[in-house]
XYZ file of C-alpha atoms in Angstrom:
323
model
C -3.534 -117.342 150.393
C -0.885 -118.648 147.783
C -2.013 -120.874 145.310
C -0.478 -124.363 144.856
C 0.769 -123.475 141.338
C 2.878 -120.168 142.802
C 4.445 -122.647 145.206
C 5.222 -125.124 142.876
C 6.284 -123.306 139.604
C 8.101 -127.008 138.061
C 6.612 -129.810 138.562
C 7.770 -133.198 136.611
C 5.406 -135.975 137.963
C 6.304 -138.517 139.493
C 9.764 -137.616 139.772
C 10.615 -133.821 141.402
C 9.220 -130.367 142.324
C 10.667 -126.982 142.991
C 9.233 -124.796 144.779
C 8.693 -120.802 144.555
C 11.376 -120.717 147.268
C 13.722 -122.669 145.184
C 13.649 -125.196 147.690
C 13.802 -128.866 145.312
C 11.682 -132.278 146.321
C 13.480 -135.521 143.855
C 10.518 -137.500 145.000
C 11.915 -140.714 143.235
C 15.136 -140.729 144.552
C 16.463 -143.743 146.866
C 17.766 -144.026 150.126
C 21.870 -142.813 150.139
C 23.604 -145.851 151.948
C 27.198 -145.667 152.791
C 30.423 -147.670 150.811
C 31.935 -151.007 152.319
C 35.348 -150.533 153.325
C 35.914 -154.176 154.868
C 33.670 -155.867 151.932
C 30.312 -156.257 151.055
C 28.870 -159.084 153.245
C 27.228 -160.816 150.080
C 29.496 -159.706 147.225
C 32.654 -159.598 148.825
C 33.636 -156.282 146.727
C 34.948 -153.276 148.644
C 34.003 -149.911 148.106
C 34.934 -146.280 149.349
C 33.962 -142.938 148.814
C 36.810 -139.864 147.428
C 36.787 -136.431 146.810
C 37.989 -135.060 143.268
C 37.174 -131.952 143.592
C 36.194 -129.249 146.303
C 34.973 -126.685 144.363
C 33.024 -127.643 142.699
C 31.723 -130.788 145.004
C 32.979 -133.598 142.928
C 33.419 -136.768 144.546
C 32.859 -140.894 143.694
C 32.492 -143.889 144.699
C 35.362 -146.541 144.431
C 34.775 -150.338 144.123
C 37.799 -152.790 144.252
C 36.795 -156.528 144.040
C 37.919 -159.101 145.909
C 41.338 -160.208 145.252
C 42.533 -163.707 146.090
C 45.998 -165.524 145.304
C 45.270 -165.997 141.936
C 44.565 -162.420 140.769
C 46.036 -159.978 143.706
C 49.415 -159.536 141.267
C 47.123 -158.910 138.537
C 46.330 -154.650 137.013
C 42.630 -154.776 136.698
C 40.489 -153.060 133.815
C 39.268 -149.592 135.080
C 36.051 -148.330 134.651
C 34.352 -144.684 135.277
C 30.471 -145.152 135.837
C 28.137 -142.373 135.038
C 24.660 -143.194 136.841
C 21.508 -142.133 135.154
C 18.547 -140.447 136.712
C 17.475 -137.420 133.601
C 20.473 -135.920 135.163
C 18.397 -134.432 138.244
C 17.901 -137.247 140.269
C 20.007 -140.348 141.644
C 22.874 -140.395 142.975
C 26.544 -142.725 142.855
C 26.139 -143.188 146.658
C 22.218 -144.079 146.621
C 21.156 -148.187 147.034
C 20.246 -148.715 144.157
C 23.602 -148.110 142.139
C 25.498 -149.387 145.017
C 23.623 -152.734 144.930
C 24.219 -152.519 140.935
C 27.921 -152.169 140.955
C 28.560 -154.235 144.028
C 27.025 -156.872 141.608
C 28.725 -155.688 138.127
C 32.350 -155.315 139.930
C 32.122 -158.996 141.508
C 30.833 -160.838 138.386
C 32.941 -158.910 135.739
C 35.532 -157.937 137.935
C 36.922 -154.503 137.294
C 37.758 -151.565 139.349
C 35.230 -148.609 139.080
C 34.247 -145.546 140.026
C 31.108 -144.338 139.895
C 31.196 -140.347 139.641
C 28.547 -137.754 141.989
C 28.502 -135.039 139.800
C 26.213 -132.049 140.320
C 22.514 -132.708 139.630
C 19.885 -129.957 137.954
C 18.285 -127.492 138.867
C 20.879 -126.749 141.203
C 23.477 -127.116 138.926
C 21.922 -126.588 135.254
C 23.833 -128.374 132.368
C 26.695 -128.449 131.182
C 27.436 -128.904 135.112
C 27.206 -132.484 134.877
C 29.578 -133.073 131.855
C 32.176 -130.676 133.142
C 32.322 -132.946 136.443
C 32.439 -135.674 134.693
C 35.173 -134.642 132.395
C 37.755 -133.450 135.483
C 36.432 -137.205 137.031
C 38.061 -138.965 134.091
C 41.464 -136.343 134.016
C 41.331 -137.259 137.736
C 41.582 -140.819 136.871
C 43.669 -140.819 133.962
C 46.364 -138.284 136.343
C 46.883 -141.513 138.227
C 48.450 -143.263 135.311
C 52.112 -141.843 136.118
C 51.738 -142.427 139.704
C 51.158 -139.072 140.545
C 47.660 -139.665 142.007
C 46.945 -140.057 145.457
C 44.124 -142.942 145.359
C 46.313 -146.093 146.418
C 43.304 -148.443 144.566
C 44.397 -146.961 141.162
C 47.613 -146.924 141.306
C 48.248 -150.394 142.901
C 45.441 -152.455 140.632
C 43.996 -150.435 138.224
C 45.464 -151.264 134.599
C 45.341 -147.648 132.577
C 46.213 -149.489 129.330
C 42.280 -150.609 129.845
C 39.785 -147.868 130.860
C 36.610 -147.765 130.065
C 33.421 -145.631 130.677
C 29.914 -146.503 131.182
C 26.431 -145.340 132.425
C 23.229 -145.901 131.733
C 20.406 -143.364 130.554
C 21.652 -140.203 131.179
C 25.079 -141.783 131.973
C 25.045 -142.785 128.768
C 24.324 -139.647 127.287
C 27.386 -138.136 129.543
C 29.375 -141.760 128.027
C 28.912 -140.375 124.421
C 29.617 -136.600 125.173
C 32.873 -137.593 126.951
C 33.679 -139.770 123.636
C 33.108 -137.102 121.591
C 35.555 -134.567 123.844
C 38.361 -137.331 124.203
C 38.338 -137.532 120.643
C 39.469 -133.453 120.330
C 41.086 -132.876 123.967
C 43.901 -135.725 125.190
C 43.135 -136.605 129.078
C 45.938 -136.568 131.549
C 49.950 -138.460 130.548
C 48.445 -139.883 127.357
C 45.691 -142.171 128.706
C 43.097 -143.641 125.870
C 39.716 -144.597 126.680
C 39.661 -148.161 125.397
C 35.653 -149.005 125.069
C 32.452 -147.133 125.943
C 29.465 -148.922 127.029
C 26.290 -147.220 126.856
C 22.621 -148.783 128.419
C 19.167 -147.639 127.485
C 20.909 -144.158 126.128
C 19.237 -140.558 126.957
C 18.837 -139.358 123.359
C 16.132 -137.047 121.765
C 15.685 -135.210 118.901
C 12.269 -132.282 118.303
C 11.387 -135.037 115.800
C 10.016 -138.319 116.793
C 11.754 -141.257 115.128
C 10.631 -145.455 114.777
C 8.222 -146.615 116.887
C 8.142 -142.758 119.047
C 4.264 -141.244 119.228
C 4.004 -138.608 116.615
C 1.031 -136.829 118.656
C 2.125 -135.119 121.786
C 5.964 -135.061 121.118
C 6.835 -131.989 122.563
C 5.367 -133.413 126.010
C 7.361 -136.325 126.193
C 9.212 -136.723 129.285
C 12.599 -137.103 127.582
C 11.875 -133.707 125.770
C 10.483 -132.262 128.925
C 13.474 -133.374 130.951
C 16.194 -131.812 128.469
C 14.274 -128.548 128.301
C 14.243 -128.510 132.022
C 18.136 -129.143 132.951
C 18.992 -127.359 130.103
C 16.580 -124.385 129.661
C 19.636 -122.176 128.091
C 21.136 -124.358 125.324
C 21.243 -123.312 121.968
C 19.015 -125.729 119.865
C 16.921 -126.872 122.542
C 16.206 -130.706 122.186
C 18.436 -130.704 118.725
C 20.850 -129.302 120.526
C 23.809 -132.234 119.698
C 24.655 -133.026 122.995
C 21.412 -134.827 123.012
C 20.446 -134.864 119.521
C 23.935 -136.458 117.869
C 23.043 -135.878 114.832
C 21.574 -132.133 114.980
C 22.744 -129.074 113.626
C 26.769 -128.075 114.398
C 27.145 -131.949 115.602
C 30.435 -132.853 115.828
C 31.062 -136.116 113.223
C 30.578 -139.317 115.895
C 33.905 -140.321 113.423
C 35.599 -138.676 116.063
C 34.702 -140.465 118.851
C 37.575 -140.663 121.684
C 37.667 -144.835 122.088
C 38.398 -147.554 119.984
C 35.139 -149.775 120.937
C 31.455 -149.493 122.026
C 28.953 -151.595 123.325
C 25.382 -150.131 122.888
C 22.478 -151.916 124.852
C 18.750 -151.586 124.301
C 15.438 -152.771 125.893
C 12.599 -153.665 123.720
C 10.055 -152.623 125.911
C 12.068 -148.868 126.644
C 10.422 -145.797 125.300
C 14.453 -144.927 124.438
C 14.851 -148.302 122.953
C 14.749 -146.757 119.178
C 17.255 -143.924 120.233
C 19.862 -146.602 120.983
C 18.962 -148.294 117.768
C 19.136 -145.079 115.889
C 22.519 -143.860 117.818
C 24.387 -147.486 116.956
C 23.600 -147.128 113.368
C 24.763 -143.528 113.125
C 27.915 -144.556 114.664
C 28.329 -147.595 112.320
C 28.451 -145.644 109.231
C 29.711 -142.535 110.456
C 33.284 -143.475 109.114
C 34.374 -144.240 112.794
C 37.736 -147.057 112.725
C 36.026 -148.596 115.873
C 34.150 -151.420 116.396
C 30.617 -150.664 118.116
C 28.230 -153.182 118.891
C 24.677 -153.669 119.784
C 22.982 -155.771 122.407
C 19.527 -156.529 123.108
C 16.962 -157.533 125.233
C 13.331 -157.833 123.795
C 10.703 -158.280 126.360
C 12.737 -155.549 129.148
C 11.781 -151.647 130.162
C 14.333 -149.115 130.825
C 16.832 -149.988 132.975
C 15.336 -153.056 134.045
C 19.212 -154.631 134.834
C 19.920 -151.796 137.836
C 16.611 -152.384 139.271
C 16.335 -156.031 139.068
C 19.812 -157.268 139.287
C 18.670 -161.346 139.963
C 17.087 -161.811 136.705
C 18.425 -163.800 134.539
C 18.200 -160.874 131.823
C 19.849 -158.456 133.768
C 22.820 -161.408 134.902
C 22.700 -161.458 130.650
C 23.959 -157.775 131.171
C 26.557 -158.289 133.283
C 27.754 -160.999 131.185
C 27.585 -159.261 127.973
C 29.673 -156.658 129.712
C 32.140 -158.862 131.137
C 32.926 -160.209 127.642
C 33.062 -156.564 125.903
C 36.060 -155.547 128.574
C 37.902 -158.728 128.259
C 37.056 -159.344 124.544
């Protein structure tokens, strides 16, 4: 008889198991629900789903809110949404990020797309960033007119793109800063701002408030080491450690603002602390900023979009794009 432990080799309670079979459970994942062409009944936002990129399977999630008399003539900011999930679960097409940016794209008004890229262990890192790299030279290809999405072209204002994500999607945010700082995207385009909520950052050694016993069983370290099993450095490695060895300078960075958010309660919470203040003296001309909320957990404004913290969010973004 097989044992339990030969048919599940990973295991990362609560959240997935793969089997012997490579067969994968994401047991926290939620329900995929499809876009709104003809407008979200409560938001009033419409949304449809587009393929980048058939091989690999790269595709998104487009939301265009609602335009009336007063704004239809008007180019709208653009921004690229990376969703967060440890980069192995979630998904740009699941309920919960729908509900989010159904919400965000209303109240702030700005057309988005939220990127699917390829999720570990599938598709081990640097999967993800690569996706989400040809997902912003996808967008920024539409600047010219070239493109064949009718949403950018017609309303999206390329003078104004932004990217954002939350958790992992804000690691991805600050690893696609760092490569449009070295590599120009598509006609010329310029990422304008950066946004980055509850950030996906980790180092081997703890930092602030961080437990100094049991380090090396965190989940954040256990979650690197498992979608990235291969990378040099491990958990210093500086695409999660921005200030290990061989990181590039973060004076680099590819935009010319950024809006870091933190919640007090978040076991990343110091991370985000520690990532604005390397990026405020690392000689960078932008501005960056930092935003938080004390008594919050980790991305408390996705899952609870009513509260009035998480409708502090939204609002705090809404002024950083049309600051």
């Amino acid at each position: 008889m097989t044992s339990t432990t030969e048919e599940v080799p990973i295991e990362l309670l609560p959240f997935i198991r793969v089997y012997k079979n490579g067969s994968v459970e994401r047991l926290e994942d939620t329900p995929i629900v499809p876009p709104s062409p003809d407008q979200d009944l409560e938001t009033g936002v419409s949304s449809k789903d587009i393929t980048i990129s058939e091989n690999p399977s790269i595709s998104a999630r487009l939301y265009l809110p609602k335009l009336t008399a007063h704004n239809q003539n008007q180019k709208l900011p653009i921004l690229v949404y990376f969703h967060g999930g440890g980069f192995f679960l979630e998904s740009a097409f699941s309920s919960l990020y729908h509900r989010y940016l159904n919400n965000l794209v209303s109240q702030v008004h700005v057309l988005t797309i939220s990127v699917e890229y390829r999720l570990a262990p599938e598709h081990l890192l640097p999967a993800a960033y690569e996706d989400c790299w040809a997902a912003l030279q996808w967008v920024a290809s539409h600047s010219a007119g070239n493109g064949k999405e009718p949403w950018l072209i017609n309303d999206g204002d390329f003078q104004r793109i932004f990217i954002g994500g939350d958790s992992a999607g804000a690691n991805i945010v600050h690893n696609m800063a760092i490569r449009a700082g070295v590599e120009s995207l598509p006609c010329g385009v310029k990422i304008l701002g950066a946004y980055l909520a509850h950030s996906y950052f980790w180092s081997s050694k703890p930092i602030g408030a961080e437990p100094k016993e049991g380090h090396e069983k965190s989940l954040p370290y256990l979650f690197w080491n498992f979608v990235y099993p291969s990378v040099t450095g491990g958990v210093d490695n500086p695409m999660v450690n921005p200030e290990g060895p061989g990181a590039p300078s973060l004076a680099g960075l590819g935009c010319d603002r950024m809006l870091v958010c933190v919640a007090g309660k978040d076991l990343m919470k110091d991370r985000g602390v520690w990532y604005f203040d390397m990026v405020r003296k690392s000689g960078w001309k932008g501005d960056v900023e930092l935003f938080e909320v004390e008594e919050e957990d980790h991305i408390f404004h996705i899952c609870n979009i009513e509260t009035q913290n998480a409708q502090a969010m939204v609002k705090r973004m809404g002024s950083f794009i049309f600051e």
